[in-house]
mmCIF file of C-alpha atoms in Angstrom:
data_model
loop_
_atom_site.group_PDB
_atom_site.id
_atom_site.type_symbol
_atom_site.label_atom_id
_atom_site.label_comp_id
_atom_site.label_asym_id
_atom_site.label_seq_id
_atom_site.Cartn_x
_atom_site.Cartn_y
_atom_site.Cartn_z
ATOM 1 C CA MET A 179 12.725 29.787 -8.385
ATOM 2 C CA ASN A 180 16.182 29.927 -10.001
ATOM 3 C CA PRO A 181 16.270 33.727 -10.504
ATOM 4 C CA ILE A 182 15.341 34.325 -6.845
ATOM 5 C CA LYS A 183 18.084 34.529 -4.246
ATOM 6 C CA THR A 184 18.218 31.506 -1.951
ATOM 7 C CA GLU A 185 17.457 33.478 1.197
ATOM 8 C CA GLN A 186 14.373 35.015 -0.442
ATOM 9 C CA ARG A 187 12.710 31.850 -1.738
ATOM 10 C CA GLU A 188 10.749 31.062 1.440
ATOM 11 C CA ILE A 189 11.314 27.345 0.892
ATOM 12 C CA GLY A 190 12.605 24.922 3.520
ATOM 13 C CA MET A 191 14.382 21.733 2.432
ATOM 14 C CA VAL A 192 15.161 18.566 4.378
ATOM 15 C CA PHE A 193 17.534 16.200 2.590
ATOM 16 C CA GLN A 194 17.821 12.432 2.760
ATOM 17 C CA ASN A 195 21.390 12.596 4.112
ATOM 18 C CA TYR A 196 20.663 15.502 6.543
ATOM 19 C CA SER A 197 23.303 17.794 4.946
ATOM 20 C CA LEU A 198 24.233 19.495 8.204
ATOM 21 C CA TYR A 199 27.377 21.625 8.209
ATOM 22 C CA PRO A 200 29.930 19.414 10.017
ATOM 23 C CA HIS A 201 32.044 22.312 11.381
ATOM 24 C CA MET A 202 29.018 24.022 13.000
ATOM 25 C CA THR A 203 27.171 23.174 16.201
ATOM 26 C CA VAL A 204 23.505 22.219 16.116
ATOM 27 C CA TYR A 205 22.681 25.755 17.268
ATOM 28 C CA GLU A 206 24.710 27.262 14.409
ATOM 29 C CA ASN A 207 23.224 24.855 11.864
ATOM 30 C CA ILE A 208 19.655 25.683 12.843
ATOM 31 C CA GLY A 209 20.361 29.400 12.969
ATOM 32 C CA PHE A 210 22.266 29.588 9.685
ATOM 33 C CA PRO A 211 19.258 30.725 7.573
ATOM 34 C CA LEU A 212 18.588 33.501 10.108
ATOM 35 C CA THR A 213 22.258 34.520 10.076
ATOM 36 C CA MET A 214 22.006 34.910 6.311
ATOM 37 C CA LYS A 215 18.976 37.155 6.844
ATOM 38 C CA LYS A 216 20.929 39.183 9.429
ATOM 39 C CA TRP A 217 18.569 38.562 12.324
ATOM 40 C CA SER A 218 19.577 39.981 15.703
ATOM 41 C CA LYS A 219 21.228 37.558 18.148
ATOM 42 C CA SER A 220 18.373 37.808 20.646
ATOM 43 C CA ASP A 221 15.622 37.155 18.075
ATOM 44 C CA LYS A 222 17.615 34.305 16.541
ATOM 45 C CA LYS A 223 18.189 32.677 19.932
ATOM 46 C CA GLN A 224 14.496 32.865 20.780
ATOM 47 C CA ARG A 225 13.470 31.215 17.510
ATOM 48 C CA ILE A 226 16.118 28.468 17.789
ATOM 49 C CA ASP A 227 15.235 27.724 21.416
ATOM 50 C CA ASP A 228 11.529 27.476 20.569
ATOM 51 C CA LEU A 229 12.128 24.999 17.739
ATOM 52 C CA ALA A 230 14.657 23.006 19.757
ATOM 53 C CA ASP A 231 12.025 22.614 22.477
ATOM 54 C CA ILE A 232 9.403 21.395 20.001
ATOM 55 C CA LEU A 233 11.814 18.911 18.399
ATOM 56 C CA GLN A 234 13.306 17.807 21.736
ATOM 57 C CA ILE A 235 16.910 18.669 20.859
ATOM 58 C CA LYS A 236 17.535 21.651 23.157
ATOM 59 C CA HIS A 237 20.109 19.649 25.132
ATOM 60 C CA LEU A 238 22.045 19.016 21.896
ATOM 61 C CA LEU A 239 22.507 22.604 20.707
ATOM 62 C CA ASP A 240 26.220 22.731 21.610
ATOM 63 C CA ARG A 241 27.109 19.468 19.861
ATOM 64 C CA LYS A 242 28.520 18.933 16.365
ATOM 65 C CA PRO A 243 26.635 16.726 13.884
ATOM 66 C CA ARG A 244 29.148 13.878 14.278
ATOM 67 C CA GLN A 245 28.156 13.617 17.946
ATOM 68 C CA LEU A 246 24.484 13.003 17.114
ATOM 69 C CA SER A 247 22.513 9.876 16.259
ATOM 70 C CA GLY A 248 20.704 9.637 12.915
ATOM 71 C CA GLY A 249 17.387 10.623 14.477
ATOM 72 C CA GLN A 250 18.941 13.611 16.254
ATOM 73 C CA GLN A 251 20.569 14.775 13.036
ATOM 74 C CA GLN A 252 17.255 14.515 11.242
ATOM 75 C CA ARG A 253 15.513 16.587 13.915
ATOM 76 C CA ALA A 254 18.241 19.228 13.598
ATOM 77 C CA ALA A 255 17.784 19.268 9.814
ATOM 78 C CA ILE A 256 14.006 19.705 10.204
ATOM 79 C CA ALA A 257 14.560 22.543 12.689
ATOM 80 C CA ARG A 258 16.915 24.284 10.251
ATOM 81 C CA ALA A 259 14.272 24.021 7.500
ATOM 82 C CA LEU A 260 11.523 25.386 9.778
ATOM 83 C CA VAL A 261 13.451 28.172 11.493
ATOM 84 C CA LYS A 262 12.815 30.727 8.748
ATOM 85 C CA GLN A 263 9.078 29.885 8.685
ATOM 86 C CA PRO A 264 8.936 28.865 5.018
ATOM 87 C CA LYS A 265 5.779 28.955 2.932
ATOM 88 C CA LEU A 266 6.711 25.571 1.425
ATOM 89 C CA LEU A 267 8.565 22.693 3.088
ATOM 90 C CA LEU A 268 10.216 20.073 0.862
ATOM 91 C CA LEU A 269 11.315 16.709 2.268
ATOM 92 C CA ASP A 270 13.320 14.246 0.157
ATOM 93 C CA GLU A 271 12.939 10.781 1.748
ATOM 94 C CA PRO A 272 13.972 12.252 5.104
ATOM 95 C CA PHE A 273 13.571 9.052 7.145
ATOM 96 C CA SER A 274 15.281 6.504 4.885
ATOM 97 C CA ASN A 275 18.507 6.484 6.932
ATOM 98 C CA VAL A 276 16.929 5.700 10.325
ATOM 99 C CA ASP A 277 15.649 2.426 11.784
ATOM 100 C CA ALA A 278 12.005 1.348 11.661
ATOM 101 C CA LYS A 279 11.102 2.321 15.243
ATOM 102 C CA LEU A 280 12.627 5.786 14.934
ATOM 103 C CA ARG A 281 11.039 6.241 11.510
ATOM 104 C CA LEU A 282 7.612 5.732 13.088
ATOM 105 C CA GLU A 283 8.356 8.260 15.836
ATOM 106 C CA LEU A 284 9.706 10.854 13.403
ATOM 107 C CA ARG A 285 6.788 10.686 11.022
ATOM 108 C CA GLU A 286 4.330 11.094 13.904
ATOM 109 C CA GLU A 287 6.302 14.132 15.088
ATOM 110 C CA LEU A 288 6.502 15.558 11.581
ATOM 111 C CA ARG A 289 2.737 15.280 11.152
ATOM 112 C CA GLN A 290 2.177 17.134 14.428
ATOM 113 C CA ILE A 291 4.716 19.825 13.511
ATOM 114 C CA GLN A 292 3.190 20.329 10.061
ATOM 115 C CA GLN A 293 -0.275 20.749 11.565
ATOM 116 C CA ARG A 294 1.039 23.075 14.264
ATOM 117 C CA PHE A 295 2.814 25.408 11.839
ATOM 118 C CA GLY A 296 0.346 24.993 8.958
ATOM 119 C CA ILE A 297 3.113 24.850 6.341
ATOM 120 C CA THR A 298 2.310 23.305 2.963
ATOM 121 C CA THR A 299 4.615 20.284 2.831
ATOM 122 C CA LEU A 300 5.729 18.142 -0.109
ATOM 123 C CA PHE A 301 7.022 14.788 1.136
ATOM 124 C CA VAL A 302 8.821 12.509 -1.339
ATOM 125 C CA THR A 303 8.990 8.828 -0.386
ATOM 126 C CA HIS A 304 9.031 5.334 -1.867
ATOM 127 C CA ASP A 305 7.483 3.987 1.352
ATOM 128 C CA GLN A 306 3.722 3.701 0.817
ATOM 129 C CA GLU A 307 3.104 3.330 4.553
ATOM 130 C CA GLU A 308 4.727 6.733 5.154
ATOM 131 C CA ALA A 309 2.733 8.304 2.337
ATOM 132 C CA LEU A 310 -0.605 6.920 3.494
ATOM 133 C CA SER A 311 -0.078 7.677 7.186
ATOM 134 C CA ILE A 312 1.054 11.318 7.103
ATOM 135 C CA SER A 313 -0.430 12.779 3.913
ATOM 136 C CA ASP A 314 -3.606 14.732 3.293
ATOM 137 C CA TYR A 315 -3.211 13.990 -0.433
ATOM 138 C CA VAL A 316 -1.010 11.525 -2.296
ATOM 139 C CA MET A 317 0.371 11.917 -5.811
ATOM 140 C CA LEU A 318 1.473 8.477 -7.022
ATOM 141 C CA MET A 319 3.946 8.595 -9.900
ATOM 142 C CA SER A 320 5.753 5.927 -11.913
ATOM 143 C CA LYS A 321 8.436 6.594 -14.545
ATOM 144 C CA GLY A 322 7.474 10.261 -14.665
ATOM 145 C CA ARG A 323 3.764 9.542 -15.176
ATOM 146 C CA LEU A 324 0.998 10.528 -12.761
ATOM 147 C CA LEU A 325 -1.022 7.417 -11.897
ATOM 148 C CA GLN A 326 -3.458 8.954 -9.409
ATOM 149 C CA PHE A 327 -3.907 11.979 -7.175
ATOM 150 C CA GLY A 328 -6.251 11.854 -4.195
ATOM 151 C CA THR A 329 -6.596 11.233 -0.497
ATOM 152 C CA PRO A 330 -4.905 8.124 0.959
ATOM 153 C CA GLN A 331 -8.356 6.558 1.420
ATOM 154 C CA GLN A 332 -9.258 7.182 -2.232
ATOM 155 C CA LEU A 333 -6.077 5.535 -3.479
ATOM 156 C CA TYR A 334 -6.639 2.547 -1.227
ATOM 157 C CA ASP A 335 -10.387 2.065 -1.734
ATOM 158 C CA HIS A 336 -10.681 3.185 -5.367
ATOM 159 C CA PRO A 337 -7.409 2.696 -7.289
ATOM 160 C CA GLN A 338 -7.920 4.211 -10.731
ATOM 161 C CA ASN A 339 -5.686 1.747 -12.547
ATOM 162 C CA ARG A 340 -3.771 -1.466 -12.138
ATOM 163 C CA GLY A 341 -0.521 0.347 -11.311
ATOM 164 C CA VAL A 342 -2.069 2.002 -8.244
ATOM 165 C CA ALA A 343 -3.783 -1.244 -7.217
ATOM 166 C CA GLU A 344 -0.509 -3.181 -7.323
ATOM 167 C CA PHE A 345 1.478 -0.547 -5.399
ATOM 168 C CA VAL A 346 -0.911 0.645 -2.678
ATOM 169 C CA GLY A 347 -1.596 -1.855 0.077
ATOM 170 C CA HIS A 348 0.510 -4.346 2.002
ATOM 171 C CA PRO A 349 0.376 -7.199 1.249
ATOM 172 C CA PRO A 350 -0.395 -6.185 -2.355
ATOM 173 C CA MET A 351 -3.752 -6.720 -4.000
ATOM 174 C CA ASN A 352 -4.474 -10.072 -5.670
ATOM 175 C CA LEU A 353 -5.233 -9.715 -9.392
ATOM 176 C CA LEU A 354 -7.251 -12.457 -11.110
ATOM 177 C CA GLN A 355 -7.631 -12.761 -14.883
ATOM 178 C CA VAL A 356 -11.194 -13.505 -16.066
ATOM 179 C CA GLN A 357 -11.436 -16.260 -18.689
ATOM 180 C CA SER A 358 -12.965 -13.904 -21.230
ATOM 181 C CA GLU A 359 -9.683 -11.923 -20.867
ATOM 182 C CA GLN A 360 -11.665 -8.670 -20.853
ATOM 183 C CA PHE A 361 -11.403 -8.052 -17.117
ATOM 184 C CA ILE A 362 -8.988 -8.254 -14.235
ATOM 185 C CA ILE A 363 -10.497 -8.632 -10.755
ATOM 186 C CA GLY A 364 -8.619 -7.117 -7.829
ATOM 187 C CA ILE A 365 -9.170 -8.485 -4.311
ATOM 188 C CA ARG A 366 -7.224 -7.288 -1.287
ATOM 189 C CA PRO A 367 -5.940 -10.076 1.011
ATOM 190 C CA GLU A 368 -7.968 -8.725 3.947
ATOM 191 C CA ASP A 369 -11.235 -8.796 1.946
ATOM 192 C CA TRP A 370 -11.438 -12.598 1.640
ATOM 193 C CA LEU A 371 -13.806 -14.424 4.001
ATOM 194 C CA VAL A 372 -13.523 -18.110 4.876
ATOM 195 C CA CYS A 373 -16.853 -19.813 4.112
ATOM 196 C CA GLU A 374 -18.633 -23.088 3.371
ATOM 197 C CA PRO A 375 -17.956 -24.835 0.020
ATOM 198 C CA ASP A 376 -21.375 -23.961 -1.465
ATOM 199 C CA GLU A 377 -20.779 -20.216 -0.753
ATOM 200 C CA ALA A 378 -17.257 -20.109 -2.171
ATOM 201 C CA PHE A 379 -16.098 -17.841 -4.958
ATOM 202 C CA LEU A 380 -12.778 -19.704 -5.008
ATOM 203 C CA SER A 381 -11.291 -22.708 -3.248
ATOM 204 C CA GLY A 382 -7.656 -23.602 -2.949
ATOM 205 C CA LEU A 383 -4.883 -25.330 -1.012
ATOM 206 C CA VAL A 384 -3.058 -23.484 1.779
ATOM 207 C CA ILE A 385 0.637 -23.783 0.904
ATOM 208 C CA SER A 386 2.080 -21.498 3.590
ATOM 209 C CA MET A 387 1.109 -19.511 6.690
ATOM 210 C CA GLU A 388 2.876 -16.503 8.169
ATOM 211 C CA MET A 389 1.997 -14.864 11.469
ATOM 212 C CA THR A 390 1.922 -11.075 11.092
ATOM 213 C CA GLY A 391 0.999 -10.305 14.707
ATOM 214 C CA ARG A 392 -2.764 -10.167 15.134
ATOM 215 C CA ASP A 393 -3.450 -12.065 11.853
ATOM 216 C CA PHE A 394 -2.210 -14.909 9.684
ATOM 217 C CA LEU A 395 -1.148 -14.318 6.072
ATOM 218 C CA LEU A 396 -1.947 -17.361 3.954
ATOM 219 C CA LYS A 397 -0.687 -18.264 0.525
ATOM 220 C CA VAL A 398 -3.388 -20.221 -1.271
ATOM 221 C CA ARG A 399 -2.925 -22.095 -4.545
ATOM 222 C CA CYS A 400 -5.808 -22.590 -6.943
ATOM 223 C CA ALA A 401 -4.835 -24.325 -10.201
ATOM 224 C CA GLU A 402 -1.597 -22.557 -11.257
ATOM 225 C CA PHE A 403 -2.326 -19.294 -9.474
ATOM 226 C CA THR A 404 -1.173 -18.349 -5.961
ATOM 227 C CA PHE A 405 -2.877 -15.542 -4.024
ATOM 228 C CA ARG A 406 -2.711 -14.035 -0.529
ATOM 229 C CA VAL A 407 -5.385 -14.182 2.145
ATOM 230 C CA ILE A 408 -5.420 -12.556 5.589
ATOM 231 C CA VAL A 409 -7.385 -14.421 8.248
ATOM 232 C CA SER A 410 -7.850 -14.062 11.987
ATOM 233 C CA ARG A 411 -5.518 -15.957 14.290
ATOM 234 C CA ASP A 412 -8.642 -17.665 15.600
ATOM 235 C CA ALA A 413 -9.278 -19.325 12.226
ATOM 236 C CA ASN A 414 -8.736 -23.076 12.420
ATOM 237 C CA ILE A 415 -6.601 -23.398 9.290
ATOM 238 C CA ARG A 416 -3.424 -25.396 8.673
ATOM 239 C CA VAL A 417 -0.899 -25.738 5.860
ATOM 240 C CA GLY A 418 -2.035 -28.413 3.404
ATOM 241 C CA GLN A 419 -5.718 -27.801 4.124
ATOM 242 C CA GLU A 420 -8.270 -26.866 1.454
ATOM 243 C CA VAL A 421 -9.872 -23.510 2.184
ATOM 244 C CA HIS A 422 -13.081 -22.080 0.689
ATOM 245 C CA LEU A 423 -13.288 -18.334 0.207
ATOM 246 C CA ARG A 424 -15.861 -15.710 -0.680
ATOM 247 C CA VAL A 425 -15.567 -11.955 -0.992
ATOM 248 C CA ARG A 426 -17.947 -9.050 -0.511
ATOM 249 C CA GLU A 427 -18.998 -7.805 -3.937
ATOM 250 C CA ASP A 428 -18.601 -4.161 -2.888
ATOM 251 C CA ARG A 429 -14.925 -4.837 -2.111
ATOM 252 C CA LEU A 430 -14.050 -6.061 -5.610
ATOM 253 C CA HIS A 431 -11.967 -3.931 -7.968
ATOM 254 C CA TRP A 432 -12.386 -4.290 -11.724
ATOM 255 C CA PHE A 433 -9.852 -3.263 -14.363
ATOM 256 C CA ASP A 434 -9.726 -3.417 -18.125
ATOM 257 C CA ALA A 435 -7.305 -6.190 -19.068
ATOM 258 C CA LYS A 436 -5.799 -4.196 -21.968
ATOM 259 C CA THR A 437 -5.594 -0.652 -20.626
ATOM 260 C CA GLY A 438 -5.368 -1.436 -16.905
ATOM 261 C CA GLN A 439 -7.883 1.326 -16.141
ATOM 262 C CA ARG A 440 -10.571 0.951 -13.480
ATOM 263 C CA LEU A 441 -14.004 -0.031 -14.805
ATOM 264 C CA ASN A 442 -17.299 1.465 -13.652
ATOM 265 C CA GLU A 443 -19.408 -1.426 -14.931
ATOM 266 C CA TRP A 444 -18.760 -5.147 -14.476
ATOM 267 C CA PRO A 445 -20.553 -8.512 -14.355
ATOM 268 C CA SER A 446 -22.047 -9.774 -11.098
ATOM 269 C CA LEU A 447 -20.471 -12.559 -9.063
ATOM 270 C CA VAL A 448 -23.286 -14.841 -10.220
ATOM 271 C CA GLU A 449 -22.115 -14.339 -13.802
ATOM 272 C CA MET A 450 -18.518 -14.819 -12.704
ATOM 273 C CA ARG A 451 -19.327 -18.183 -11.128
ATOM 274 C CA PHE A 452 -20.937 -19.196 -14.408
ATOM 275 C CA THR A 453 -18.077 -18.102 -16.676
ATOM 276 C CA GLY A 454 -15.304 -18.791 -14.191
ATOM 277 C CA VAL A 455 -11.936 -17.149 -13.793
ATOM 278 C CA SER A 456 -8.601 -18.005 -15.310
ATOM 279 C CA LEU A 457 -6.016 -18.500 -12.560
#
């Protein structure tokens, strides 16, 4: 895009630090791209008013950026990016400077706006919850390498390698090393089921409990390994208690211990109980 003049690129950009012009009002900031395109005053006013209505900042149009909260500044920055109806909208961690409650509100609004305008949007974030909640497709990268590209559900249910498995999901996936050292088993904390001793895949000692709202997050120690388990608040479990756990076989994730890549073939849990796992 470098050879193309800025006003002709048809790209909208929302920066992490808002980058509003401090000497301009909100109205002037939003309308700046249209001023550069020499729109008439009446057409420009109509477009700005429409966007200000959608983003709920019409009452702020006469204010300067310093008079706005972080969320209001971010809405103004989004309006400025959308006002010229770009073909591509780029967002660089746009919600990192606002609090958690406002971040949730803004990402819900952004999703609705994107669907309303139908603009292809590239959203850069280190927050996996943001990526999974607002994206149609996720491109997960690490150190310049593409780890996986797919829908949020695909990344969560079928991570293609250990890097994706460790990053996607909160709390993160438990990874168990098989004694043969050929495999790594991945089990998400929510996929454990408390069971009777004779049904157990693993048993261990509960060393801590944390209430997360509707659930409890347990830390369970088995030999020298500690792993996470999510259980219902109704579960009658206490710190210091031994807990017996099984897991649905279709919820297991298998990775090659050397390459870290997802495996399509693996031993059954019956075989695993016979050979054991190294914890």
